[in-house]
mmCIF file of C-alpha atoms and ligand atoms in Angstrom:
data_model
loop_
_atom_site.group_PDB
_atom_site.id
_atom_site.type_symbol
_atom_site.label_atom_id
_atom_site.label_comp_id
_atom_site.label_asym_id
_atom_site.label_seq_id
_atom_site.Cartn_x
_atom_site.Cartn_y
_atom_site.Cartn_z
ATOM 1 C CA MET A 1 151.512 95.468 179.151
ATOM 2 C CA LYS A 2 151.902 99.127 178.081
ATOM 3 C CA LYS A 3 152.837 97.678 174.145
ATOM 4 C CA ILE A 4 149.937 95.375 174.258
ATOM 5 C CA SER A 5 148.279 98.104 174.386
ATOM 6 C CA TYR A 6 149.552 99.825 171.879
ATOM 7 C CA LEU A 7 148.915 96.871 169.427
ATOM 8 C CA LEU A 8 145.190 96.472 170.886
ATOM 9 C CA LEU A 9 145.261 100.997 169.933
ATOM 10 C CA THR A 10 146.975 100.307 166.664
ATOM 11 C CA LEU A 11 144.675 96.918 165.266
ATOM 12 C CA THR A 12 141.424 99.518 166.739
ATOM 13 C CA CYS A 13 142.786 102.203 164.156
ATOM 14 C CA ILE A 14 142.865 99.600 161.445
ATOM 15 C CA LEU A 15 139.428 98.401 162.078
ATOM 16 C CA VAL A 16 137.918 101.658 162.148
ATOM 17 C CA SER A 17 139.378 102.710 159.164
ATOM 18 C CA ALA A 18 138.501 100.323 157.403
ATOM 19 C CA CYS A 19 135.079 100.889 158.408
ATOM 20 C CA HIS A 20 135.494 103.599 157.390
ATOM 21 C CA LYS A 21 136.319 103.853 154.004
ATOM 22 C CA LYS A 22 134.047 100.821 153.689
ATOM 23 C CA SER A 23 131.176 103.076 154.838
ATOM 24 C CA ALA A 24 132.422 105.348 152.686
ATOM 25 C CA ASP A 25 132.373 103.621 149.819
ATOM 26 C CA THR A 26 128.495 102.399 150.126
ATOM 27 C CA PRO A 27 127.097 105.495 149.501
ATOM 28 C CA ALA A 28 128.671 105.876 146.210
ATOM 29 C CA ALA A 29 127.887 102.277 145.240
ATOM 30 C CA SER A 30 124.296 103.182 146.087
ATOM 31 C CA GLN A 31 124.423 106.029 144.230
ATOM 32 C CA SER A 32 124.874 104.336 141.425
ATOM 33 C CA MET A 33 122.573 101.761 141.590
ATOM 34 C CA SER A 34 120.183 105.089 142.266
ATOM 35 C CA THR A 35 121.325 106.476 139.170
ATOM 36 C CA GLU A 36 120.766 103.365 136.856
ATOM 37 C CA VAL A 37 117.142 102.927 138.539
ATOM 38 C CA ALA A 38 116.279 106.170 137.969
ATOM 39 C CA SER A 39 117.532 106.569 134.897
ATOM 40 C CA ALA A 40 115.456 103.307 133.829
ATOM 41 C CA ALA A 41 112.310 104.754 134.529
ATOM 42 C CA GLN A 42 113.016 107.273 132.535
ATOM 43 C CA ALA A 43 113.333 105.577 129.920
ATOM 44 C CA ASN A 44 110.244 103.791 130.644
ATOM 45 C CA ALA A 45 108.497 107.013 132.291
ATOM 46 C CA PRO A 46 106.860 108.509 128.524
ATOM 47 C CA ALA A 47 105.002 104.674 128.190
ATOM 48 C CA THR A 48 103.405 104.823 131.370
ATOM 49 C CA GLN A 49 102.953 108.632 130.949
ATOM 50 C CA ALA A 50 101.455 108.044 127.494
ATOM 51 C CA ALA A 51 99.210 104.491 128.894
ATOM 52 C CA ALA A 52 97.876 107.200 131.171
ATOM 53 C CA SER A 53 96.925 109.860 129.125
ATOM 54 C CA ASN A 54 95.547 107.728 126.132
ATOM 55 C CA PRO A 55 93.809 104.643 128.085
ATOM 56 C CA GLU A 56 91.278 102.197 126.069
ATOM 57 C CA PRO A 57 87.927 104.007 126.235
ATOM 58 C CA SER A 58 85.203 103.271 127.998
ATOM 59 C CA GLU A 59 82.285 101.731 126.312
ATOM 60 C CA ALA A 60 80.655 104.518 127.734
ATOM 61 C CA GLU A 61 83.470 106.567 126.137
ATOM 62 C CA GLN A 62 82.795 105.386 123.061
ATOM 63 C CA GLU A 63 79.022 105.827 122.676
ATOM 64 C CA LEU A 64 79.801 109.228 123.469
ATOM 65 C CA GLU A 65 82.305 109.158 120.093
ATOM 66 C CA ARG A 66 79.601 107.592 118.636
ATOM 67 C CA LYS A 67 76.826 109.705 118.599
ATOM 68 C CA LYS A 68 79.456 113.092 118.612
ATOM 69 C CA GLN A 69 79.535 111.599 115.369
ATOM 70 C CA LEU A 70 76.130 110.981 114.178
ATOM 71 C CA MET A 71 75.606 114.920 115.597
ATOM 72 C CA ALA A 72 78.019 115.827 113.290
ATOM 73 C CA TYR A 73 76.973 114.459 110.843
ATOM 74 C CA ALA A 74 73.208 116.017 111.533
ATOM 75 C CA SER A 75 74.665 119.529 111.289
ATOM 76 C CA MET A 76 76.273 118.607 107.476
ATOM 77 C CA GLU A 77 73.308 117.528 106.578
ATOM 78 C CA ASP A 78 70.916 120.364 107.955
ATOM 79 C CA GLN A 79 73.432 123.062 106.454
ATOM 80 C CA TYR A 80 72.780 121.225 103.187
ATOM 81 C CA LEU A 81 69.377 120.913 102.994
ATOM 82 C CA ASN A 82 68.229 124.889 104.646
ATOM 83 C CA ASP A 83 71.049 125.721 102.625
ATOM 84 C CA THR A 84 68.868 129.083 100.621
ATOM 85 C CA LYS A 85 71.653 128.670 97.527
ATOM 86 C CA ALA A 86 71.313 125.813 96.728
ATOM 87 C CA GLN A 87 68.495 124.654 94.261
ATOM 88 C CA TRP A 88 67.384 120.750 93.865
ATOM 89 C CA ALA A 89 66.865 119.784 90.485
ATOM 90 C CA ILE A 90 63.017 120.220 88.015
ATOM 91 C CA ASP A 91 63.972 117.684 85.167
ATOM 92 C CA ALA A 92 66.148 114.608 85.294
ATOM 93 C CA LYS A 93 67.577 112.106 82.270
ATOM 94 C CA ALA A 94 69.828 109.304 82.592
ATOM 95 C CA SER A 95 71.994 107.062 80.651
ATOM 96 C CA SER A 96 70.588 103.840 80.960
ATOM 97 C CA THR A 97 67.762 103.337 84.176
ATOM 98 C CA PHE A 98 67.947 99.112 85.824
ATOM 99 C CA GLY A 99 65.280 97.296 84.529
ATOM 100 C CA ASP A 100 65.597 98.805 80.592
ATOM 101 C CA ASP A 101 66.418 95.448 79.009
ATOM 102 C CA GLN A 102 63.079 94.157 80.861
ATOM 103 C CA ARG A 103 59.910 93.590 78.952
ATOM 104 C CA SER A 104 58.044 95.966 81.164
ATOM 105 C CA GLY A 105 60.881 98.336 81.017
ATOM 106 C CA PRO A 106 62.334 99.964 84.889
ATOM 107 C CA SER A 107 60.166 99.725 87.295
ATOM 108 C CA SER A 108 59.080 103.769 88.823
ATOM 109 C CA THR A 109 61.689 102.553 92.014
ATOM 110 C CA ASN A 110 64.305 103.260 90.054
ATOM 111 C CA ALA A 111 63.351 105.529 87.685
ATOM 112 C CA VAL A 112 65.295 108.905 87.025
ATOM 113 C CA VAL A 113 62.836 111.144 87.771
ATOM 114 C CA ASN A 114 63.049 110.140 91.532
ATOM 115 C CA THR A 115 66.505 112.461 91.490
ATOM 116 C CA LYS A 116 63.878 115.581 91.096
ATOM 117 C CA GLY A 117 63.421 117.362 93.869
ATOM 118 C CA SER A 118 64.773 116.805 97.523
ATOM 119 C CA VAL A 119 65.810 114.217 98.980
ATOM 120 C CA ASP A 120 63.129 112.269 99.578
ATOM 121 C CA GLY A 121 64.834 108.309 100.131
ATOM 122 C CA LYS A 122 63.254 107.772 96.534
ATOM 123 C CA THR A 123 66.278 106.709 93.673
ATOM 124 C CA TRP A 124 67.254 106.525 90.498
ATOM 125 C CA THR A 125 69.512 103.208 89.330
ATOM 126 C CA ASN A 126 71.232 103.206 86.801
ATOM 127 C CA ASN A 127 71.454 99.444 84.655
ATOM 128 C CA ARG A 128 74.936 98.055 84.836
ATOM 129 C CA GLN A 129 77.452 97.810 86.982
ATOM 130 C CA ASP A 130 81.018 97.594 86.423
ATOM 131 C CA MET A 131 80.714 98.227 82.487
ATOM 132 C CA GLY A 132 81.960 101.520 80.507
ATOM 133 C CA PHE A 133 80.242 104.629 81.621
ATOM 134 C CA ASP A 134 77.019 105.754 82.922
ATOM 135 C CA TRP A 135 75.358 109.844 83.241
ATOM 136 C CA LEU A 136 72.723 111.412 84.825
ATOM 137 C CA GLU A 137 71.653 115.378 83.876
ATOM 138 C CA LEU A 138 69.294 117.618 85.882
ATOM 139 C CA SER A 139 67.769 120.835 85.041
ATOM 140 C CA TYR A 140 67.307 124.020 86.856
ATOM 141 C CA GLU A 141 64.605 126.828 87.161
ATOM 142 C CA LYS A 142 66.820 129.401 87.674
ATOM 143 C CA PRO A 143 70.636 129.815 86.073
ATOM 144 C CA VAL A 144 73.114 130.853 88.145
ATOM 145 C CA SER A 145 77.021 131.721 88.636
ATOM 146 C CA ALA A 146 77.546 127.815 90.489
ATOM 147 C CA SER A 147 79.964 127.522 92.583
ATOM 148 C CA GLU A 148 79.698 123.806 94.184
ATOM 149 C CA VAL A 149 77.136 120.905 92.997
ATOM 150 C CA ARG A 150 76.227 117.938 95.688
ATOM 151 C CA ILE A 151 75.272 114.758 94.500
ATOM 152 C CA ILE A 152 73.122 112.777 97.163
ATOM 153 C CA PHE A 153 74.293 108.432 97.194
ATOM 154 C CA GLU A 154 72.038 105.686 98.874
ATOM 155 C CA ASN A 155 74.151 104.369 101.030
ATOM 156 C CA GLY A 156 77.224 105.646 99.309
ATOM 157 C CA ALA A 157 76.278 103.659 96.764
ATOM 158 C CA GLY A 158 78.348 104.661 93.605
ATOM 159 C CA VAL A 159 80.285 107.260 94.711
ATOM 160 C CA GLU A 160 83.709 106.228 94.275
ATOM 161 C CA ALA A 161 82.867 105.889 90.809
ATOM 162 C CA ILE A 162 81.635 109.749 90.742
ATOM 163 C CA SER A 163 84.484 111.261 87.699
ATOM 164 C CA LYS A 164 83.058 114.208 85.820
ATOM 165 C CA ILE A 165 81.283 116.981 86.984
ATOM 166 C CA GLU A 166 79.807 119.090 83.706
ATOM 167 C CA LEU A 167 77.370 122.655 83.895
ATOM 168 C CA GLN A 168 74.997 123.548 81.167
ATOM 169 C CA SER A 169 76.219 127.551 80.321
ATOM 170 C CA THR A 170 72.443 129.090 79.291
ATOM 171 C CA ASP A 171 73.553 128.703 75.245
ATOM 172 C CA GLY A 172 74.207 125.164 75.763
ATOM 173 C CA LYS A 173 77.826 124.124 76.195
ATOM 174 C CA TRP A 174 79.082 122.319 78.880
ATOM 175 C CA ASN A 175 81.809 123.036 81.257
ATOM 176 C CA THR A 176 84.043 119.998 83.035
ATOM 177 C CA VAL A 177 83.789 122.433 86.657
ATOM 178 C CA TRP A 178 85.457 118.581 88.089
ATOM 179 C CA GLU A 179 87.205 115.408 86.698
ATOM 180 C CA GLY A 180 89.216 113.061 87.932
ATOM 181 C CA ILE A 181 88.836 110.225 90.523
ATOM 182 C CA SER A 182 86.835 109.924 93.362
ATOM 183 C CA ASP A 183 88.696 110.328 96.890
ATOM 184 C CA GLN A 184 85.340 109.932 98.916
ATOM 185 C CA LYS A 185 83.903 107.059 100.404
ATOM 186 C CA GLN A 186 80.825 105.961 102.511
ATOM 187 C CA ASP A 187 80.180 108.098 105.273
ATOM 188 C CA ARG A 188 79.135 105.665 108.017
ATOM 189 C CA ARG A 189 77.612 108.178 109.800
ATOM 190 C CA GLY A 190 74.612 108.134 108.164
ATOM 191 C CA ASN A 191 72.021 106.702 105.666
ATOM 192 C CA ARG A 192 73.430 109.031 102.823
ATOM 193 C CA THR A 193 76.620 109.851 101.627
ATOM 194 C CA TRP A 194 77.227 113.478 100.352
ATOM 195 C CA PHE A 195 79.624 114.301 97.370
ATOM 196 C CA VAL A 196 79.852 117.868 97.210
ATOM 197 C CA ARG A 197 82.619 119.394 94.798
ATOM 198 C CA SER A 198 83.317 123.237 95.089
ATOM 199 C CA PHE A 199 84.642 124.910 92.562
ATOM 200 C CA GLU A 200 85.732 128.657 91.597
ATOM 201 C CA LYS A 201 82.173 130.480 90.930
ATOM 202 C CA THR A 202 81.350 130.371 87.040
ATOM 203 C CA THR A 203 81.322 133.732 85.075
ATOM 204 C CA TYR A 204 78.515 132.052 82.681
ATOM 205 C CA LYS A 205 74.586 130.856 84.811
ATOM 206 C CA ALA A 206 74.230 127.636 84.861
ATOM 207 C CA LYS A 207 71.101 125.974 84.098
ATOM 208 C CA ALA A 208 72.284 122.019 83.732
ATOM 209 C CA VAL A 209 73.898 119.271 85.543
ATOM 210 C CA LYS A 210 75.642 116.439 84.083
ATOM 211 C CA LEU A 211 77.391 114.061 86.408
ATOM 212 C CA THR A 212 79.264 110.819 85.031
ATOM 213 C CA LEU A 213 79.945 107.410 86.525
ATOM 214 C CA ALA A 214 82.794 105.523 85.495
ATOM 215 C CA ASN A 215 80.826 102.350 86.873
ATOM 216 C CA ASN A 216 83.930 100.104 86.954
ATOM 217 C CA LEU A 217 85.281 102.410 90.012
ATOM 218 C CA GLN A 218 83.259 101.191 92.072
ATOM 219 C CA ARG A 219 81.281 98.248 91.200
ATOM 220 C CA GLY A 220 77.549 97.566 91.301
ATOM 221 C CA TYR A 221 74.260 99.332 91.135
ATOM 222 C CA LYS A 222 74.547 103.227 91.604
ATOM 223 C CA GLU A 223 72.122 104.927 93.662
ATOM 224 C CA ILE A 224 71.612 108.688 93.444
ATOM 225 C CA ASP A 225 68.752 110.700 95.447
ATOM 226 C CA ALA A 226 69.280 113.900 94.819
ATOM 227 C CA VAL A 227 71.219 116.336 93.139
ATOM 228 C CA GLN A 228 72.140 119.766 94.162
ATOM 229 C CA LEU A 229 73.291 123.400 92.544
ATOM 230 C CA VAL A 230 74.420 125.562 94.743
ATOM 231 C CA GLY A 231 75.086 129.328 93.063
ATOM 232 C CA GLU A 232 73.532 132.846 92.646
HETATM 233 CA CA1 CA B 1 65.004 111.445 95.252
#
């Protein structure tokens, strides 16, 4: 009887020990699994956070963004239009005008005189879509030490074709203030695209501006509404 009790006790001890061992193993395994899950979650976290902070904009948000862009254009244009250092041309001539090759000549709709004065929706249109160069020359009432020229294109027609800007000093000499490949595209926020080039204030007084258009750089007719000379 005593022997049986001893055997039972021994068996119980073995079982308890086994159980204990198993229970000691379990947390480790589960901990290891939890670590894996945690690191997987961590790896996914940036994507989840990015998705949360950058969701697809709603229709209302898109509309608000569009209105902000239109407002920025309105402010930009208002600043240019009311610039007290800017002058509008008092006279203009061009290398070609749409309709030159027609018997009746160009219509007033495309005439170069349309570039005189402030922006008004009336434009000069050149006569060649993709061939050679055209130029537009504008004169101003008050000669100034110039620092900027602003050319207003109707719907961006020709803004990519501008290749040179020259200023004429009061002694009649022409000086190039900018020459190159235009990096500007049509400004889709408004009906007009302002091509603006700033440069170091001229030491001479400028009385006229000459723009050159490389017609092949933006195929199609070029339409300029007005040109500002900025300086003092
Ligand atoms: Ca005009």
